[in-house]
C-alpha cells in the first residue's frame, strides 16, 4: 500500500461527536425535506427556487447579477442557470443582458414572481417556525445562530483559489 509510515492517525469522532453529527444530518435532511414538501405543495417549487425569489425580492430594483445570485444562494452557476430557466418559464423571473459586461446577465424578479412570494411567504414562514423556532428556547436560538455563523465562516474561505459552489 505504499509508504504509510509517516501518515498520522485520523482524528476519529468521539462517541458524543458521532451522536451530534448524526443528529445534525438527520435534522437538516428532515428540515430540508419538510420545507421542500411544503413549498412544492403550496407554490409548486422546491425550496432552493423559493430562496432565489427571496434573494431577488430583497435586491435593489429586484435584480441581481447571475454571478452574485449564485454566490448568495451558495449554488453552482449551472444549477442556478437551470433554476432561473424554470423560473423564467413560469414568468416569475426574467433575464437581462448586462450592458457593461457582454458575458454577464442579470436575473430580475417580475411582478408575477413578487406576487408568488407574497402569496406563499406566510405558509413558508409557518413551516419554518413550526419545524424549528417553536421547538427551541430563546437561548437555544441564540446558540444555534452563533454555532451556524462559526461553521459558515470556516467553510467560506476568502482566498482566491477557494473551491466554492458559486465559482464552479
mmCIF file of N, CA and C in Angstrom, residues 21-141:
data_model
loop_
_atom_site.group_PDB
_atom_site.id
_atom_site.type_symbol
_atom_site.label_atom_id
_atom_site.label_comp_id
_atom_site.label_asym_id
_atom_site.label_seq_id
_atom_site.Cartn_x
_atom_site.Cartn_y
_atom_site.Cartn_z
ATOM 1 N N UNK A 21 -23.101 14.625 15.251
ATOM 2 C CA UNK A 21 -23.015 14.648 13.792
ATOM 3 C C UNK A 21 -24.227 13.976 13.161
ATOM 4 N N UNK A 22 -24.573 12.787 13.676
ATOM 5 C CA UNK A 22 -25.726 12.059 13.125
ATOM 6 C C UNK A 22 -27.032 12.817 13.383
ATOM 7 N N UNK A 23 -27.161 13.432 14.546
ATOM 8 C CA UNK A 23 -28.365 14.212 14.852
ATOM 9 C C UNK A 23 -28.454 15.418 13.919
ATOM 10 N N UNK A 24 -27.319 16.064 13.656
ATOM 11 C CA UNK A 24 -27.281 17.205 12.742
ATOM 12 C C UNK A 24 -27.723 16.781 11.336
ATOM 13 N N UNK A 25 -27.143 15.700 10.814
ATOM 14 C CA UNK A 25 -27.506 15.205 9.480
ATOM 15 C C UNK A 25 -28.983 14.835 9.415
ATOM 16 N N UNK A 26 -29.444 14.145 10.444
ATOM 17 C CA UNK A 26 -30.838 13.718 10.488
ATOM 18 C C UNK A 26 -31.771 14.935 10.475
ATOM 19 N N UNK A 27 -31.493 15.905 11.333
ATOM 20 C CA UNK A 27 -32.349 17.091 11.452
ATOM 21 C C UNK A 27 -32.316 17.937 10.182
ATOM 22 N N UNK A 28 -31.138 18.165 9.613
ATOM 23 C CA UNK A 28 -31.065 19.023 8.429
ATOM 24 C C UNK A 28 -31.700 18.350 7.216
ATOM 25 N N UNK A 29 -31.566 17.044 7.094
ATOM 26 C CA UNK A 29 -32.215 16.315 5.998
ATOM 27 C C UNK A 29 -33.732 16.398 6.141
ATOM 28 N N UNK A 30 -34.226 16.163 7.355
ATOM 29 C CA UNK A 30 -35.671 16.244 7.588
ATOM 30 C C UNK A 30 -36.196 17.663 7.393
ATOM 31 N N UNK A 31 -35.443 18.671 7.833
ATOM 32 C CA UNK A 31 -35.873 20.058 7.685
ATOM 33 C C UNK A 31 -35.958 20.441 6.210
ATOM 34 N N UNK A 32 -34.943 20.110 5.445
ATOM 35 C CA UNK A 32 -34.963 20.445 4.014
ATOM 36 C C UNK A 32 -36.110 19.736 3.318
ATOM 37 N N UNK A 33 -36.358 18.477 3.668
ATOM 38 C CA UNK A 33 -37.480 17.739 3.085
ATOM 39 C C UNK A 33 -38.812 18.384 3.476
ATOM 40 N N UNK A 34 -38.951 18.768 4.730
ATOM 41 C CA UNK A 34 -40.166 19.416 5.239
ATOM 42 C C UNK A 34 -40.453 20.700 4.455
ATOM 43 N N UNK A 35 -39.411 21.532 4.278
ATOM 44 C CA UNK A 35 -39.589 22.803 3.571
ATOM 45 C C UNK A 35 -39.845 22.580 2.084
ATOM 46 N N UNK A 36 -39.157 21.627 1.487
ATOM 47 C CA UNK A 36 -39.380 21.303 0.071
ATOM 48 C C UNK A 36 -40.817 20.832 -0.165
ATOM 49 N N UNK A 37 -41.302 19.924 0.701
ATOM 50 C CA UNK A 37 -42.660 19.401 0.534
ATOM 51 C C UNK A 37 -43.694 20.509 0.681
ATOM 52 N N UNK A 38 -43.508 21.390 1.678
ATOM 53 C CA UNK A 38 -44.450 22.485 1.888
ATOM 54 C C UNK A 38 -44.478 23.403 0.677
ATOM 55 N N UNK A 39 -43.311 23.764 0.150
ATOM 56 C CA UNK A 39 -43.264 24.682 -0.994
ATOM 57 C C UNK A 39 -43.733 24.026 -2.291
ATOM 58 N N UNK A 40 -43.431 22.752 -2.471
ATOM 59 C CA UNK A 40 -43.933 22.048 -3.660
ATOM 60 C C UNK A 40 -45.457 21.996 -3.613
ATOM 61 N N UNK A 41 -46.004 21.690 -2.443
ATOM 62 C CA UNK A 41 -47.460 21.579 -2.283
ATOM 63 C C UNK A 41 -48.136 22.943 -2.491
ATOM 64 N N UNK A 42 -47.599 23.987 -1.847
ATOM 65 C CA UNK A 42 -48.275 25.283 -1.836
ATOM 66 C C UNK A 42 -47.889 26.197 -2.995
ATOM 67 N N UNK A 43 -46.658 26.068 -3.500
ATOM 68 C CA UNK A 43 -46.180 27.012 -4.517
ATOM 69 C C UNK A 43 -45.706 26.337 -5.800
ATOM 70 N N UNK A 44 -45.619 25.013 -5.800
ATOM 71 C CA UNK A 44 -45.167 24.311 -6.993
ATOM 72 C C UNK A 44 -43.698 24.519 -7.305
ATOM 73 N N UNK A 45 -42.892 24.727 -6.259
ATOM 74 C CA UNK A 45 -41.451 24.916 -6.478
ATOM 75 C C UNK A 45 -40.659 24.352 -5.304
ATOM 76 N N UNK A 46 -39.410 23.951 -5.553
ATOM 77 C CA UNK A 46 -38.555 23.485 -4.460
ATOM 78 C C UNK A 46 -38.045 24.666 -3.620
ATOM 79 N N UNK A 47 -37.553 24.335 -2.444
ATOM 80 C CA UNK A 47 -37.051 25.336 -1.501
ATOM 81 C C UNK A 47 -35.968 26.217 -2.119
ATOM 82 N N UNK A 48 -35.066 25.633 -2.900
ATOM 83 C CA UNK A 48 -33.973 26.422 -3.490
ATOM 84 C C UNK A 48 -34.526 27.500 -4.425
ATOM 85 N N UNK A 49 -35.579 27.215 -5.168
ATOM 86 C CA UNK A 49 -36.168 28.208 -6.071
ATOM 87 C C UNK A 49 -36.805 29.342 -5.271
ATOM 88 N N UNK A 50 -37.496 28.975 -4.207
ATOM 89 C CA UNK A 50 -38.101 29.982 -3.338
ATOM 90 C C UNK A 50 -37.012 30.917 -2.799
ATOM 91 N N UNK A 51 -35.888 30.332 -2.385
ATOM 92 C CA UNK A 51 -34.762 31.129 -1.879
ATOM 93 C C UNK A 51 -34.242 32.116 -2.914
ATOM 94 N N UNK A 52 -34.217 31.711 -4.176
ATOM 95 C CA UNK A 52 -33.777 32.610 -5.243
ATOM 96 C C UNK A 52 -34.743 33.781 -5.396
ATOM 97 N N UNK A 53 -36.033 33.496 -5.340
ATOM 98 C CA UNK A 53 -37.029 34.566 -5.436
ATOM 99 C C UNK A 53 -36.891 35.541 -4.264
ATOM 100 N N UNK A 54 -36.642 35.010 -3.073
ATOM 101 C CA UNK A 54 -36.454 35.865 -1.897
ATOM 102 C C UNK A 54 -35.232 36.759 -2.087
ATOM 103 N N UNK A 55 -34.119 36.172 -2.548
ATOM 104 C CA UNK A 55 -32.889 36.959 -2.778
ATOM 105 C C UNK A 55 -33.171 38.108 -3.736
ATOM 106 N N UNK A 56 -33.857 37.810 -4.828
ATOM 107 C CA UNK A 56 -34.168 38.845 -5.822
ATOM 108 C C UNK A 56 -35.117 39.902 -5.247
ATOM 109 N N UNK A 57 -36.071 39.475 -4.430
ATOM 110 C CA UNK A 57 -37.043 40.427 -3.872
ATOM 111 C C UNK A 57 -36.377 41.442 -2.954
ATOM 112 N N UNK A 58 -35.249 41.063 -2.367
ATOM 113 C CA UNK A 58 -34.560 41.939 -1.417
ATOM 114 C C UNK A 58 -33.467 42.777 -2.070
ATOM 115 N N UNK A 59 -33.216 42.554 -3.347
ATOM 116 C CA UNK A 59 -32.153 43.272 -4.061
ATOM 117 C C UNK A 59 -32.690 44.605 -4.588
ATOM 118 N N UNK A 60 -31.796 45.584 -4.762
ATOM 119 C CA UNK A 60 -32.234 46.845 -5.378
ATOM 120 C C UNK A 60 -32.850 46.579 -6.750
ATOM 121 N N UNK A 61 -33.987 47.194 -7.018
ATOM 122 C CA UNK A 61 -34.718 47.021 -8.279
ATOM 123 C C UNK A 61 -35.083 45.560 -8.538
ATOM 124 N N UNK A 62 -35.070 44.750 -7.472
ATOM 125 C CA UNK A 62 -35.412 43.316 -7.543
ATOM 126 C C UNK A 62 -34.580 42.576 -8.592
ATOM 127 N N UNK A 63 -33.302 42.954 -8.726
ATOM 128 C CA UNK A 63 -32.454 42.260 -9.692
ATOM 129 C C UNK A 63 -31.034 42.131 -9.167
ATOM 130 N N UNK A 64 -30.395 41.033 -9.589
ATOM 131 C CA UNK A 64 -29.008 40.745 -9.238
ATOM 132 C C UNK A 64 -28.299 40.160 -10.442
ATOM 133 N N UNK A 65 -26.990 40.390 -10.492
ATOM 134 C CA UNK A 65 -26.186 39.677 -11.487
ATOM 135 C C UNK A 65 -26.256 38.194 -11.182
ATOM 136 N N UNK A 66 -26.241 37.397 -12.211
ATOM 137 C CA UNK A 66 -26.325 35.939 -12.027
ATOM 138 C C UNK A 66 -25.183 35.439 -11.138
ATOM 139 N N UNK A 67 -23.977 35.986 -11.324
ATOM 140 C CA UNK A 67 -22.838 35.545 -10.506
ATOM 141 C C UNK A 67 -23.074 35.870 -9.028
ATOM 142 N N UNK A 68 -23.654 37.025 -8.745
ATOM 143 C CA UNK A 68 -23.942 37.421 -7.370
ATOM 144 C C UNK A 68 -25.064 36.558 -6.783
ATOM 145 N N UNK A 69 -26.061 36.240 -7.583
ATOM 146 C CA UNK A 69 -27.157 35.391 -7.129
ATOM 147 C C UNK A 69 -26.647 33.979 -6.799
ATOM 148 N N UNK A 70 -25.751 33.451 -7.620
ATOM 149 C CA UNK A 70 -25.153 32.139 -7.346
ATOM 150 C C UNK A 70 -24.386 32.180 -6.026
ATOM 151 N N UNK A 71 -23.626 33.255 -5.812
ATOM 152 C CA UNK A 71 -22.846 33.387 -4.577
ATOM 153 C C UNK A 71 -23.776 33.467 -3.369
ATOM 154 N N UNK A 72 -24.793 34.300 -3.428
ATOM 155 C CA UNK A 72 -25.661 34.467 -2.266
ATOM 156 C C UNK A 72 -26.510 33.222 -2.009
ATOM 157 N N UNK A 73 -26.847 32.487 -3.055
ATOM 158 C CA UNK A 73 -27.633 31.255 -2.900
ATOM 159 C C UNK A 73 -26.744 30.055 -2.575
ATOM 160 N N UNK A 74 -25.435 30.210 -2.727
ATOM 161 C CA UNK A 74 -24.462 29.144 -2.451
ATOM 162 C C UNK A 74 -24.683 27.921 -3.329
ATOM 163 N N UNK A 75 -24.946 28.179 -4.629
ATOM 164 C CA UNK A 75 -25.133 27.071 -5.568
ATOM 165 C C UNK A 75 -24.232 27.266 -6.787
ATOM 166 N N UNK A 76 -24.040 26.197 -7.539
ATOM 167 C CA UNK A 76 -23.197 26.284 -8.726
ATOM 168 C C UNK A 76 -23.894 27.130 -9.788
ATOM 169 N N UNK A 77 -23.082 27.681 -10.669
ATOM 170 C CA UNK A 77 -23.641 28.513 -11.735
ATOM 171 C C UNK A 77 -24.542 27.700 -12.655
ATOM 172 N N UNK A 78 -24.194 26.429 -12.899
ATOM 173 C CA UNK A 78 -25.039 25.616 -13.783
ATOM 174 C C UNK A 78 -26.380 25.299 -13.108
ATOM 175 N N UNK A 79 -26.372 25.031 -11.816
ATOM 176 C CA UNK A 79 -27.635 24.788 -11.107
ATOM 177 C C UNK A 79 -28.485 26.056 -11.106
ATOM 178 N N UNK A 80 -27.836 27.213 -10.919
ATOM 179 C CA UNK A 80 -28.569 28.479 -10.947
ATOM 180 C C UNK A 80 -29.184 28.712 -12.327
ATOM 181 N N UNK A 81 -28.411 28.466 -13.374
ATOM 182 C CA UNK A 81 -28.894 28.680 -14.729
ATOM 183 C C UNK A 81 -30.133 27.831 -14.999
ATOM 184 N N UNK A 82 -30.105 26.581 -14.555
ATOM 185 C CA UNK A 82 -31.251 25.686 -14.715
ATOM 186 C C UNK A 82 -32.457 26.214 -13.931
ATOM 187 N N UNK A 83 -32.223 26.639 -12.693
ATOM 188 C CA UNK A 83 -33.307 27.150 -11.851
ATOM 189 C C UNK A 83 -33.915 28.412 -12.454
ATOM 190 N N UNK A 84 -33.082 29.327 -12.915
ATOM 191 C CA UNK A 84 -33.584 30.575 -13.493
ATOM 192 C C UNK A 84 -34.374 30.293 -14.764
ATOM 193 N N UNK A 85 -33.931 29.315 -15.558
ATOM 194 C CA UNK A 85 -34.679 28.949 -16.767
ATOM 195 C C UNK A 85 -36.087 28.484 -16.397
ATOM 196 N N UNK A 86 -36.205 27.679 -15.336
ATOM 197 C CA UNK A 86 -37.530 27.215 -14.889
ATOM 198 C C UNK A 86 -38.370 28.378 -14.366
ATOM 199 N N UNK A 87 -37.763 29.255 -13.571
ATOM 200 C CA UNK A 87 -38.491 30.399 -13.016
ATOM 201 C C UNK A 87 -38.905 31.365 -14.120
ATOM 202 N N UNK A 88 -38.063 31.470 -15.139
ATOM 203 C CA UNK A 88 -38.367 32.329 -16.297
ATOM 204 C C UNK A 88 -39.564 31.755 -17.064
ATOM 205 N N UNK A 89 -39.578 30.427 -17.227
ATOM 206 C CA UNK A 89 -40.675 29.751 -17.922
ATOM 207 C C UNK A 89 -42.004 29.985 -17.197
ATOM 208 N N UNK A 90 -41.946 30.073 -15.852
ATOM 209 C CA UNK A 90 -43.150 30.339 -15.051
ATOM 210 C C UNK A 90 -43.550 31.811 -15.091
ATOM 211 N N UNK A 91 -42.676 32.665 -15.635
ATOM 212 C CA UNK A 91 -42.968 34.091 -15.685
ATOM 213 C C UNK A 91 -42.621 34.837 -14.407
ATOM 214 N N UNK A 92 -41.861 34.199 -13.517
ATOM 215 C CA UNK A 92 -41.555 34.784 -12.213
ATOM 216 C C UNK A 92 -40.245 35.572 -12.216
ATOM 217 N N UNK A 93 -39.379 35.278 -13.181
ATOM 218 C CA UNK A 93 -38.067 35.928 -13.298
ATOM 219 C C UNK A 93 -37.829 36.194 -14.774
ATOM 220 N N UNK A 94 -37.073 37.249 -15.066
ATOM 221 C CA UNK A 94 -36.627 37.452 -16.446
ATOM 222 C C UNK A 94 -35.124 37.737 -16.405
ATOM 223 N N UNK A 95 -34.459 37.320 -17.466
ATOM 224 C CA UNK A 95 -33.019 37.581 -17.603
ATOM 225 C C UNK A 95 -32.817 38.803 -18.470
ATOM 226 N N UNK A 96 -31.789 39.560 -18.139
ATOM 227 C CA UNK A 96 -31.407 40.717 -18.945
ATOM 228 C C UNK A 96 -29.900 40.682 -19.130
ATOM 229 N N UNK A 97 -29.457 41.062 -20.313
ATOM 230 C CA UNK A 97 -28.014 41.165 -20.538
ATOM 231 C C UNK A 97 -27.463 42.342 -19.766
ATOM 232 N N UNK A 98 -26.216 42.206 -19.358
ATOM 233 C CA UNK A 98 -25.537 43.267 -18.621
ATOM 234 C C UNK A 98 -24.857 44.191 -19.622
ATOM 235 N N UNK A 99 -25.232 45.477 -19.667
ATOM 236 C CA UNK A 99 -24.656 46.388 -20.662
ATOM 237 C C UNK A 99 -23.143 46.561 -20.516
ATOM 238 N N UNK A 100 -22.622 46.482 -19.293
ATOM 239 C CA UNK A 100 -21.190 46.724 -19.072
ATOM 240 C C UNK A 100 -20.335 45.472 -19.242
ATOM 241 N N UNK A 101 -20.968 44.296 -19.376
ATOM 242 C CA UNK A 101 -20.222 43.040 -19.490
ATOM 243 C C UNK A 101 -20.983 42.125 -20.449
ATOM 244 N N UNK A 102 -20.404 41.920 -21.633
ATOM 245 C CA UNK A 102 -21.095 41.156 -22.688
ATOM 246 C C UNK A 102 -21.504 39.751 -22.225
ATOM 247 N N UNK A 103 -20.695 39.149 -21.334
ATOM 248 C CA UNK A 103 -20.999 37.791 -20.893
ATOM 249 C C UNK A 103 -21.922 37.769 -19.677
ATOM 250 N N UNK A 104 -22.042 38.896 -18.982
ATOM 251 C CA UNK A 104 -22.822 38.931 -17.752
ATOM 252 C C UNK A 104 -24.308 39.045 -18.000
ATOM 253 N N UNK A 105 -25.087 38.539 -17.058
ATOM 254 C CA UNK A 105 -26.543 38.644 -17.129
ATOM 255 C C UNK A 105 -27.091 38.986 -15.753
ATOM 256 N N UNK A 106 -28.235 39.636 -15.763
ATOM 257 C CA UNK A 106 -28.988 39.902 -14.553
ATOM 258 C C UNK A 106 -30.192 38.970 -14.519
ATOM 259 N N UNK A 107 -30.620 38.635 -13.317
ATOM 260 C CA UNK A 107 -31.917 37.992 -13.115
ATOM 261 C C UNK A 107 -32.773 39.025 -12.393
ATOM 262 N N UNK A 108 -33.991 39.226 -12.875
ATOM 263 C CA UNK A 108 -34.887 40.200 -12.262
ATOM 264 C C UNK A 108 -36.211 39.536 -11.918
ATOM 265 N N UNK A 109 -36.677 39.779 -10.695
ATOM 266 C CA UNK A 109 -37.958 39.270 -10.240
ATOM 267 C C UNK A 109 -39.070 40.067 -10.917
ATOM 268 N N UNK A 110 -40.005 39.368 -11.543
ATOM 269 C CA UNK A 110 -41.132 40.042 -12.199
ATOM 270 C C UNK A 110 -42.210 40.360 -11.159
ATOM 271 N N UNK A 111 -43.194 41.156 -11.562
ATOM 272 C CA UNK A 111 -44.322 41.442 -10.672
ATOM 273 C C UNK A 111 -45.055 40.148 -10.307
ATOM 274 N N UNK A 112 -45.173 39.260 -11.297
ATOM 275 C CA UNK A 112 -45.820 37.966 -11.042
ATOM 276 C C UNK A 112 -45.025 37.150 -10.026
ATOM 277 N N UNK A 113 -43.686 37.175 -10.140
ATOM 278 C CA UNK A 113 -42.827 36.484 -9.173
ATOM 279 C C UNK A 113 -42.970 37.067 -7.778
ATOM 280 N N UNK A 114 -43.073 38.381 -7.703
ATOM 281 C CA UNK A 114 -43.258 39.045 -6.410
ATOM 282 C C UNK A 114 -44.592 38.634 -5.793
ATOM 283 N N UNK A 115 -45.612 38.505 -6.620
ATOM 284 C CA UNK A 115 -46.930 38.087 -6.131
ATOM 285 C C UNK A 115 -46.893 36.642 -5.625
ATOM 286 N N UNK A 116 -46.141 35.771 -6.319
ATOM 287 C CA UNK A 116 -45.981 34.382 -5.871
ATOM 288 C C UNK A 116 -45.341 34.376 -4.476
ATOM 289 N N UNK A 117 -44.329 35.208 -4.272
ATOM 290 C CA UNK A 117 -43.696 35.315 -2.949
ATOM 291 C C UNK A 117 -44.698 35.806 -1.909
ATOM 292 N N UNK A 118 -45.422 36.875 -2.215
ATOM 293 C CA UNK A 118 -46.395 37.429 -1.261
ATOM 294 C C UNK A 118 -47.425 36.376 -0.842
ATOM 295 N N UNK A 119 -47.891 35.597 -1.810
ATOM 296 C CA UNK A 119 -48.896 34.566 -1.527
ATOM 297 C C UNK A 119 -48.345 33.421 -0.687
ATOM 298 N N UNK A 120 -47.076 33.078 -0.916
ATOM 299 C CA UNK A 120 -46.522 31.873 -0.294
ATOM 300 C C UNK A 120 -45.657 32.117 0.932
ATOM 301 N N UNK A 121 -45.264 33.341 1.187
ATOM 302 C CA UNK A 121 -44.423 33.638 2.354
ATOM 303 C C UNK A 121 -45.087 33.245 3.678
ATOM 304 N N UNK A 122 -46.377 33.524 3.889
ATOM 305 C CA UNK A 122 -46.981 33.149 5.177
ATOM 306 C C UNK A 122 -46.913 31.643 5.457
ATOM 307 N N UNK A 123 -47.205 30.815 4.462
ATOM 308 C CA UNK A 123 -47.141 29.363 4.645
ATOM 309 C C UNK A 123 -45.720 28.883 4.869
ATOM 310 N N UNK A 124 -44.778 29.504 4.170
ATOM 311 C CA UNK A 124 -43.384 29.094 4.318
ATOM 312 C C UNK A 124 -42.861 29.458 5.705
ATOM 313 N N UNK A 125 -43.124 30.679 6.140
ATOM 314 C CA UNK A 125 -42.635 31.088 7.463
ATOM 315 C C UNK A 125 -43.293 30.255 8.556
ATOM 316 N N UNK A 126 -44.545 29.863 8.373
ATOM 317 C CA UNK A 126 -45.211 28.991 9.343
ATOM 318 C C UNK A 126 -44.521 27.629 9.399
ATOM 319 N N UNK A 127 -44.107 27.102 8.234
ATOM 320 C CA UNK A 127 -43.408 25.810 8.190
ATOM 321 C C UNK A 127 -42.048 25.905 8.880
ATOM 322 N N UNK A 128 -41.329 27.001 8.655
ATOM 323 C CA UNK A 128 -40.025 27.202 9.306
ATOM 324 C C UNK A 128 -40.218 27.315 10.813
ATOM 325 N N UNK A 129 -41.180 28.134 11.203
ATOM 326 C CA UNK A 129 -41.447 28.346 12.628
ATOM 327 C C UNK A 129 -41.821 27.039 13.318
ATOM 328 N N UNK A 130 -42.735 26.288 12.698
ATOM 329 C CA UNK A 130 -43.196 25.020 13.280
ATOM 330 C C UNK A 130 -42.060 24.000 13.385
ATOM 331 N N UNK A 131 -41.216 23.936 12.353
ATOM 332 C CA UNK A 131 -40.151 22.932 12.328
ATOM 333 C C UNK A 131 -38.963 23.296 13.207
ATOM 334 N N UNK A 132 -38.737 24.592 13.433
ATOM 335 C CA UNK A 132 -37.503 24.990 14.095
ATOM 336 C C UNK A 132 -37.717 25.864 15.321
ATOM 337 N N UNK A 133 -38.223 27.057 15.121
ATOM 338 C CA UNK A 133 -38.222 28.042 16.198
ATOM 339 C C UNK A 133 -39.212 27.738 17.315
ATOM 340 N N UNK A 134 -40.346 27.126 16.999
ATOM 341 C CA UNK A 134 -41.312 26.797 18.045
ATOM 342 C C UNK A 134 -40.789 25.703 18.980
ATOM 343 N N UNK A 135 -39.756 25.000 18.559
ATOM 344 C CA UNK A 135 -39.221 23.892 19.351
ATOM 345 C C UNK A 135 -38.003 24.299 20.192
ATOM 346 N N UNK A 136 -37.489 25.501 19.964
ATOM 347 C CA UNK A 136 -36.275 25.937 20.651
ATOM 348 C C UNK A 136 -36.575 27.060 21.626
ATOM 349 N N UNK A 137 -35.815 27.090 22.701
ATOM 350 C CA UNK A 137 -35.911 28.208 23.642
ATOM 351 C C UNK A 137 -35.177 29.401 23.036
ATOM 352 N N UNK A 138 -35.431 30.615 23.530
ATOM 353 C CA UNK A 138 -34.670 31.775 23.033
ATOM 354 C C UNK A 138 -33.151 31.580 23.164
ATOM 355 N N UNK A 139 -32.714 30.939 24.233
ATOM 356 C CA UNK A 139 -31.276 30.685 24.420
ATOM 357 C C UNK A 139 -30.755 29.717 23.356
ATOM 358 N N UNK A 140 -31.529 28.685 23.053
ATOM 359 C CA UNK A 140 -31.118 27.731 22.024
ATOM 360 C C UNK A 140 -31.061 28.394 20.657
ATOM 361 N N UNK A 141 -32.007 29.286 20.361
ATOM 362 C CA UNK A 141 -31.994 30.014 19.084
ATOM 363 C C UNK A 141 -30.715 30.845 18.989
#
